[in-house]
mmCIF file of C-alpha atoms in Angstrom:
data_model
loop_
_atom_site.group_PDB
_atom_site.id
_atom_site.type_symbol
_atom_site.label_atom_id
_atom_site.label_comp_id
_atom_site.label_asym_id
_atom_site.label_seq_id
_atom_site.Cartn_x
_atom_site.Cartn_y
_atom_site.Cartn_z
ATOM 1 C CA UNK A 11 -1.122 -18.847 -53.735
ATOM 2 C CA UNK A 12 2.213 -19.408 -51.926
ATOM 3 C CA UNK A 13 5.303 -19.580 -53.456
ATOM 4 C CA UNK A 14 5.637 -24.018 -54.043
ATOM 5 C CA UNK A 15 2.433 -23.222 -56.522
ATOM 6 C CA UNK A 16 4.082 -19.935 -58.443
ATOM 7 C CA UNK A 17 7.126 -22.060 -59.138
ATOM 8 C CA UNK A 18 5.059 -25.207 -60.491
ATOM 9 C CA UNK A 19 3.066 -23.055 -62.998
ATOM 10 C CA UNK A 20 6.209 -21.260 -63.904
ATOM 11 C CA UNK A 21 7.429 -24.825 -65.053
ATOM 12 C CA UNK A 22 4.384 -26.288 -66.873
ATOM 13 C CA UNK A 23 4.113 -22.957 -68.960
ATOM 14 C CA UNK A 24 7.287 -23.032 -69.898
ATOM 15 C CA UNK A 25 6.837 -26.877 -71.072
ATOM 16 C CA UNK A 26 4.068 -26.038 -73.038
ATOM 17 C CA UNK A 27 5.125 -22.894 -75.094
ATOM 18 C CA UNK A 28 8.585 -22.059 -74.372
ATOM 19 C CA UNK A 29 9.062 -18.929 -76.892
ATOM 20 C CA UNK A 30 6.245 -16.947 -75.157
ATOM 21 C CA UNK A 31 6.896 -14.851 -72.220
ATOM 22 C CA UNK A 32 5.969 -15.997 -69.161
ATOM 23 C CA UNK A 33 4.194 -14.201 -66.440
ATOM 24 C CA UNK A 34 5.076 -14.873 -62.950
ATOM 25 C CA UNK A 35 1.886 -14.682 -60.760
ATOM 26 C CA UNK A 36 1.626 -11.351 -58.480
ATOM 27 C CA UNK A 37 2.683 -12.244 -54.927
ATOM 28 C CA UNK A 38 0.525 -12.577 -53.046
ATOM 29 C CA UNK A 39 -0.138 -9.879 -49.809
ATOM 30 C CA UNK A 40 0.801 -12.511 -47.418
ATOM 31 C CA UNK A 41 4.148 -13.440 -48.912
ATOM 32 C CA UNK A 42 5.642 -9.976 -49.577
ATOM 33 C CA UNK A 43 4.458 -8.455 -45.315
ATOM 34 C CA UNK A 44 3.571 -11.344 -43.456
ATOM 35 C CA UNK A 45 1.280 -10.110 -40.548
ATOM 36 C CA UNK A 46 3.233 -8.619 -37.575
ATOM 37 C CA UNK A 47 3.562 -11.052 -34.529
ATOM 38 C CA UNK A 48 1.577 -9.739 -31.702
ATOM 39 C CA UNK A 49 3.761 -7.175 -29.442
ATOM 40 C CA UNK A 50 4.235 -8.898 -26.109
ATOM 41 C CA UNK A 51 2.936 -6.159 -22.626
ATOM 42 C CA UNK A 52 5.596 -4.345 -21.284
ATOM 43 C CA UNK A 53 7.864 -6.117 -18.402
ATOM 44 C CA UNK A 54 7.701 -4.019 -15.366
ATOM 45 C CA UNK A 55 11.226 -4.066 -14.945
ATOM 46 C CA UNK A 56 11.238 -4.108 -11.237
ATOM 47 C CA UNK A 57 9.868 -7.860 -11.078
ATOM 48 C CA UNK A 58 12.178 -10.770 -11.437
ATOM 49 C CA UNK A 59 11.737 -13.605 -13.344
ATOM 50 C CA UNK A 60 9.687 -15.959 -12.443
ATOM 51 C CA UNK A 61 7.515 -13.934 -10.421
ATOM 52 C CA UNK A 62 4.622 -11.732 -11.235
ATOM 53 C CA UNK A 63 3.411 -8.132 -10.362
ATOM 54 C CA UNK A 64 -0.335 -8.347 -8.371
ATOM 55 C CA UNK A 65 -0.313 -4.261 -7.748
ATOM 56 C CA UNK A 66 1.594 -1.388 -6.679
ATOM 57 C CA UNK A 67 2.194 1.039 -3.888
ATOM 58 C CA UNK A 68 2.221 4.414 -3.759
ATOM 59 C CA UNK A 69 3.292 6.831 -1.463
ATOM 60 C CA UNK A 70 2.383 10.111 -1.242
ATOM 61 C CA UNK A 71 3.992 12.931 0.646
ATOM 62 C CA UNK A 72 1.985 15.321 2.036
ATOM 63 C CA UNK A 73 1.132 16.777 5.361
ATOM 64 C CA UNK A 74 -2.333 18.233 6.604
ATOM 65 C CA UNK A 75 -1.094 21.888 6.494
ATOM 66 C CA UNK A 76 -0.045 21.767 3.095
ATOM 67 C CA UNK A 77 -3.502 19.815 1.925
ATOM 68 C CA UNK A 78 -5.614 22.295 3.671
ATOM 69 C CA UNK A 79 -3.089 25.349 1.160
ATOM 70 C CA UNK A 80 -4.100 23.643 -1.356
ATOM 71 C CA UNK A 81 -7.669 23.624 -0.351
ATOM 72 C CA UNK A 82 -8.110 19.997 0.139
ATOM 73 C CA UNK A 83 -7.687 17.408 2.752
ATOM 74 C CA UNK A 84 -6.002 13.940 2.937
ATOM 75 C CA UNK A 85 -9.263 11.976 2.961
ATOM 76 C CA UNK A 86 -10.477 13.769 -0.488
ATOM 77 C CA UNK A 87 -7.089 13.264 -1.951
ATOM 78 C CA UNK A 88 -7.495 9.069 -1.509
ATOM 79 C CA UNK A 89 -10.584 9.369 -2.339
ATOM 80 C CA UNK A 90 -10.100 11.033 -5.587
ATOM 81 C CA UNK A 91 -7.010 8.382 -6.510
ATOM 82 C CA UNK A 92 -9.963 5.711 -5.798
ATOM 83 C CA UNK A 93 -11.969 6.706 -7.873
ATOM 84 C CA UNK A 94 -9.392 7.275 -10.523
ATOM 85 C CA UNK A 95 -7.920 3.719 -10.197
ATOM 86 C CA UNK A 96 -11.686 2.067 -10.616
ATOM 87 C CA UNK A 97 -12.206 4.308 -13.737
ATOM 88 C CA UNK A 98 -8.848 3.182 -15.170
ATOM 89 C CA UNK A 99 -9.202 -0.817 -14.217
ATOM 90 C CA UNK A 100 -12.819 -1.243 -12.449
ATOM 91 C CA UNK A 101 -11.639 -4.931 -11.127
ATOM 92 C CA UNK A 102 -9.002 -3.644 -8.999
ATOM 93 C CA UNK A 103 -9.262 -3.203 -5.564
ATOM 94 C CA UNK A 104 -7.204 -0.648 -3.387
ATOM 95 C CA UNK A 105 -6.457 0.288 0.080
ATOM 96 C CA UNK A 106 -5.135 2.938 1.899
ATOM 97 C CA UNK A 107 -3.137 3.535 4.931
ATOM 98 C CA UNK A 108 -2.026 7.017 6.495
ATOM 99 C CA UNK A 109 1.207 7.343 7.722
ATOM 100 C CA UNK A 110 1.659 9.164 11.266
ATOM 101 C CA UNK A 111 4.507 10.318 12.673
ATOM 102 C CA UNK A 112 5.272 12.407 16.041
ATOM 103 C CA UNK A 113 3.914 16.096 15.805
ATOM 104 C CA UNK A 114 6.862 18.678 14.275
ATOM 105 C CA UNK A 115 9.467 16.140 13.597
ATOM 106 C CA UNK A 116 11.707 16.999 10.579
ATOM 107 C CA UNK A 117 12.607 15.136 7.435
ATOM 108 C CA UNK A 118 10.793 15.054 3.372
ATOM 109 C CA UNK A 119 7.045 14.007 4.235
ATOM 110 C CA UNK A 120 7.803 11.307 1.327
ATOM 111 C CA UNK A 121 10.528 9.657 3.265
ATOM 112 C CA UNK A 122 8.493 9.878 6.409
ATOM 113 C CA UNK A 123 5.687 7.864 4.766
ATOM 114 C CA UNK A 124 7.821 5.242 3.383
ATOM 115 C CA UNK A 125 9.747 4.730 6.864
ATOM 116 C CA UNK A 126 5.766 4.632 8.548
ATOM 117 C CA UNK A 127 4.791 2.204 5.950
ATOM 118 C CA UNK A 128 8.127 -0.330 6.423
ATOM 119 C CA UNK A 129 8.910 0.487 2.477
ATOM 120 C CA UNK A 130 11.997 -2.648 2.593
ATOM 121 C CA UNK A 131 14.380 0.080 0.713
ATOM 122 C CA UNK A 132 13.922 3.257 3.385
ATOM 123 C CA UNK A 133 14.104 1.234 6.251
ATOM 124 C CA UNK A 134 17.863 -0.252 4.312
ATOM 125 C CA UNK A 135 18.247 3.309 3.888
ATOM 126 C CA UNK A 136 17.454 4.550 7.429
ATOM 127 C CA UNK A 137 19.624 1.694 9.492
ATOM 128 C CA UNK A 138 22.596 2.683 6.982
ATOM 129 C CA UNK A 139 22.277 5.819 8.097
ATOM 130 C CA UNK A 140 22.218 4.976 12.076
ATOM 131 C CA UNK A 141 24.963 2.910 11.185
ATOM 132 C CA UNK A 142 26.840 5.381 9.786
ATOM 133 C CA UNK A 143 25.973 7.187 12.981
ATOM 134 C CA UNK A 144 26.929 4.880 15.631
ATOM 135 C CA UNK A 145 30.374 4.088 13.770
ATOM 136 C CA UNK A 146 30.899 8.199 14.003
ATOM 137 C CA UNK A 147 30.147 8.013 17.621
ATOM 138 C CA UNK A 148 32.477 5.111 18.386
ATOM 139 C CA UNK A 149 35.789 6.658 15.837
ATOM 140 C CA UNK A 150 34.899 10.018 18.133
ATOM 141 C CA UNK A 151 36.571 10.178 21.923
ATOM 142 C CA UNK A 152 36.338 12.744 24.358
ATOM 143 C CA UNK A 153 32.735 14.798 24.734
ATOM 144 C CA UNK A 154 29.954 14.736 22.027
ATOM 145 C CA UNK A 155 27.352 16.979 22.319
ATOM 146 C CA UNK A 156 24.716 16.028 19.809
ATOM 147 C CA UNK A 157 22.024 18.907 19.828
ATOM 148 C CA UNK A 158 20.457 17.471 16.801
ATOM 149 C CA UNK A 159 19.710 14.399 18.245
ATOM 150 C CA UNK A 160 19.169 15.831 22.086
ATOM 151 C CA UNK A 161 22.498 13.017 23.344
ATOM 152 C CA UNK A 162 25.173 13.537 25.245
ATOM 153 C CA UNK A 163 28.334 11.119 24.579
ATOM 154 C CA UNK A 164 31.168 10.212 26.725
ATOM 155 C CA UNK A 165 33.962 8.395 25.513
ATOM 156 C CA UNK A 166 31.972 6.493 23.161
ATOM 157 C CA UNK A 167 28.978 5.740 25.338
ATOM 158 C CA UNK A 168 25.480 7.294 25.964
ATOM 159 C CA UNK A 169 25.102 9.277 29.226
ATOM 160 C CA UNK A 170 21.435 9.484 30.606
ATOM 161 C CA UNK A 171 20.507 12.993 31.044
ATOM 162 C CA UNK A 172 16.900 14.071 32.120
ATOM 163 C CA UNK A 173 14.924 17.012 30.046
ATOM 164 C CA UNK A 174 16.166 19.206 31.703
ATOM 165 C CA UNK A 175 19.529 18.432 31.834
ATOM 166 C CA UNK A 176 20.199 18.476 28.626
ATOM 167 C CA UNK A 177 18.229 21.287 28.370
ATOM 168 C CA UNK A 178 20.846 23.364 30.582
ATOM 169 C CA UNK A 179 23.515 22.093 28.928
ATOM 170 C CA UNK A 180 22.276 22.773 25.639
ATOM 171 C CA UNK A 181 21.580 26.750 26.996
ATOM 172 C CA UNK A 182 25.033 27.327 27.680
ATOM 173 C CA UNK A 183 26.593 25.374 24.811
ATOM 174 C CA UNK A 184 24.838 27.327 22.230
ATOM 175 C CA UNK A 185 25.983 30.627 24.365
ATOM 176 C CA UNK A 186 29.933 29.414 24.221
ATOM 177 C CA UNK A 187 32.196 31.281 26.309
ATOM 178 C CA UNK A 188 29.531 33.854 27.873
ATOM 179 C CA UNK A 189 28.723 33.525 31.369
ATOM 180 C CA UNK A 190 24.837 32.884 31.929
ATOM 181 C CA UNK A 191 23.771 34.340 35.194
ATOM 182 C CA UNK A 192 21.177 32.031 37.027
ATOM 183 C CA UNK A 193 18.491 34.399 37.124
ATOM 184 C CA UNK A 194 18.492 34.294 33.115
ATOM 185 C CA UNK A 195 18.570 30.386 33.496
ATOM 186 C CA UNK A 196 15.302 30.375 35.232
ATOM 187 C CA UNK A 197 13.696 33.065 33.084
ATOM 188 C CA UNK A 198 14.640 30.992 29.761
ATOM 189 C CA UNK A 199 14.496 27.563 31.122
ATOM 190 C CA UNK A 200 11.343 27.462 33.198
ATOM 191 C CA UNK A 201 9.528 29.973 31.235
ATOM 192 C CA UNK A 202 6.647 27.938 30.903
ATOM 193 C CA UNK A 203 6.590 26.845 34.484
ATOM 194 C CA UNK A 204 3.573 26.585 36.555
ATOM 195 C CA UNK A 205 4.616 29.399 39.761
ATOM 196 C CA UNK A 206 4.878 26.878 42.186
ATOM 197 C CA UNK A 207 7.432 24.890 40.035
ATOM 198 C CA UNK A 208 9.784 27.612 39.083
ATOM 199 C CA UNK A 209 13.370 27.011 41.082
ATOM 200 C CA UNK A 210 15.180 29.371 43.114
ATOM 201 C CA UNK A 211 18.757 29.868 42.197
ATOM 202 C CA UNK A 212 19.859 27.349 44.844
ATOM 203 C CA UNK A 213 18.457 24.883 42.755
ATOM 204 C CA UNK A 214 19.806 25.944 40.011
ATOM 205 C CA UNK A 215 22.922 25.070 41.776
ATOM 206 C CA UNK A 216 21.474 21.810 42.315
ATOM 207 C CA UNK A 217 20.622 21.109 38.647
ATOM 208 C CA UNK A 218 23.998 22.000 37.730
ATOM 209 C CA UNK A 219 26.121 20.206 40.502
ATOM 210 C CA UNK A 220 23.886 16.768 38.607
ATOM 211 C CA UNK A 221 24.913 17.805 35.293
ATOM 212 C CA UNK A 222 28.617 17.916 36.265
ATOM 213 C CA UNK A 223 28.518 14.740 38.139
ATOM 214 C CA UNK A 224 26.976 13.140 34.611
ATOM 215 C CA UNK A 225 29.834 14.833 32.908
ATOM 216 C CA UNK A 226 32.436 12.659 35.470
ATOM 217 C CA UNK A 227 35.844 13.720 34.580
ATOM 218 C CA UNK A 228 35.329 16.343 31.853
ATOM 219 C CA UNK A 229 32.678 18.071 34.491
ATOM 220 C CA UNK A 230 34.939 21.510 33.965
ATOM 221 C CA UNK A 231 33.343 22.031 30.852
ATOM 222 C CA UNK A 232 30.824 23.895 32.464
ATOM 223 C CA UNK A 233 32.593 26.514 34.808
ATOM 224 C CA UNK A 234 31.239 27.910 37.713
ATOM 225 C CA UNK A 235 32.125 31.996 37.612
ATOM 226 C CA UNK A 236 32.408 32.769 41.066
ATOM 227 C CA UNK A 237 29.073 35.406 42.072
ATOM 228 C CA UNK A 238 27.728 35.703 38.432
ATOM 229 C CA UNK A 239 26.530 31.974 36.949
ATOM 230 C CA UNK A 240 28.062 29.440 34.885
ATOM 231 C CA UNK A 241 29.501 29.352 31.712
ATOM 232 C CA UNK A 242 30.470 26.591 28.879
ATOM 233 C CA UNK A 243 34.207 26.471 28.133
ATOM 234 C CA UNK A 244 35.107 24.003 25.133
ATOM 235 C CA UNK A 245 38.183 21.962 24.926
ATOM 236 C CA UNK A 246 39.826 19.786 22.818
ATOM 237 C CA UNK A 247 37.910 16.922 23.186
ATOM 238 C CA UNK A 248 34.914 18.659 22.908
ATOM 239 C CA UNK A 249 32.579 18.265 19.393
ATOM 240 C CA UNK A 250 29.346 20.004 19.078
ATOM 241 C CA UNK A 251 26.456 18.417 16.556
ATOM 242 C CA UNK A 252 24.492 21.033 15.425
ATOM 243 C CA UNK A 253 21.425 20.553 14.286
ATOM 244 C CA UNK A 254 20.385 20.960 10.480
ATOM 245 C CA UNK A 255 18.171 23.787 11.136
ATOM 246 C CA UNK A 256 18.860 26.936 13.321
ATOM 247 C CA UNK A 257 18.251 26.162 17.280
ATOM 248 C CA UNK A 258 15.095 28.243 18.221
ATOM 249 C CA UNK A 259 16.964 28.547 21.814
ATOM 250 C CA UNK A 260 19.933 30.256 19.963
ATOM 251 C CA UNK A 261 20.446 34.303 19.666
#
């Protein structure tokens, strides 16, 4: 009964006997809790209006070492999150894509997947970041030795050293102020050397006299001690970049 028909009896009754009590009629269930409106799905909070989410992405962090401690392997992992996505919601359809990057290079294996798989908000992150970098290298003057990125800058620009240029220059940096004989620079340097293509200590002379010429006017940063070898002597324009982890070249 809704409430236009309680208030119409209420009036005839009271037409008809008006000393005796009138009952109103029991509201009904529907007038006192009317039925809850239907809760609307949850927004995904990431989409903007007007648009509408079709799936998701996501990445997973994990190398092949650390699958194979935990006694599994990439390919079972994917294939486990496929078959939990078809028991969850049989009609959608997935794909996956593995993320490669070069062999021992550093950073959270998270970040390295979103950078591999053009994620729009690490590669914003990542050009920031060389940004930041490039801005440091032009506000910086003199000589900047950057071991964590294997560069060496001069007066605000790039110098092109070979391997094994750097690779000297490096040696002696990291050994500041000690005088490296050249016998020690062939031991650590060409180590791995086939016979044929270790150098003599002439050459080592040669290496050196190329590094120097790289170096143009701040060449005296690595001094020549007379009968011994050659040592790195740091001035005031000089900045060393370490990297974020110990050098393995360093004692």
């Amino acid at each position: 009964m809704s409430l236009a028909t309680v208030d119409t009896a209420f009036t005839r009754t009271s037409a008809v006997s008006p000393v005796s009590p009138v009952r109103a009629a029991a509201p009904t269930p529907a007038a006192t809790a009317p039925a809850p409106a239907a809760e609307a799905a949850p927004r995904i909070r990431a989409v903007p209006e007007g648009t509408e989410a079709r799936g998701f992405v996501l990445y997973v962090g994990i190398d092949e070492a650390k699958a194979a401690e935990a006694g599994t392997d990439l390919g079972r992992i994917v294939e486990a999150l496929k078959r939990l996505t078809a028991e969850l919601a049989p009609a959608a359809e997935t794909y996956a894509a593995v993320a490669l990057a070069p062999a021992g290079s550093g950073g959270r294996d998270v970040d390295v997947v979103r950078l591999a798989l053009q994620d729009p908000a690490a590669i914003a992150k990542h050009r920031h970041a060389a940004t930041v970098d490039e801005d440091e290298d032009r506000a910086a003057s003199g000589v900047v030795v950057d071991i964590s990125r294997k560069r060496l800058v001069l007066d605000n620009q790039t110098v092109a050293l070979t391997y094994k240029e750097f690779e000297l220059l490096q040696y002696l940096v990291l050994r500041e102020g000690r005088t490296i004989e050249r016998s020690e620079l062939i031991s650590s340097l060409w180590s791995a050397a086939d016979e044929d293509e270790i150098p003599n200590e002439r050459t080592i002379d040669v290496h050196v006299r190329r590094l120097r010429a790289k170096l143009a006017r701040y060449e005296d940063i690595v001094r020549t001690v007379r009968g011994v070898g050659y040592r790195f002597d740091r001035h005031a324009d000089v900045s060393i970049r370490y990297a974020s982890a110990p050098s393995p070249d360093l004692f």
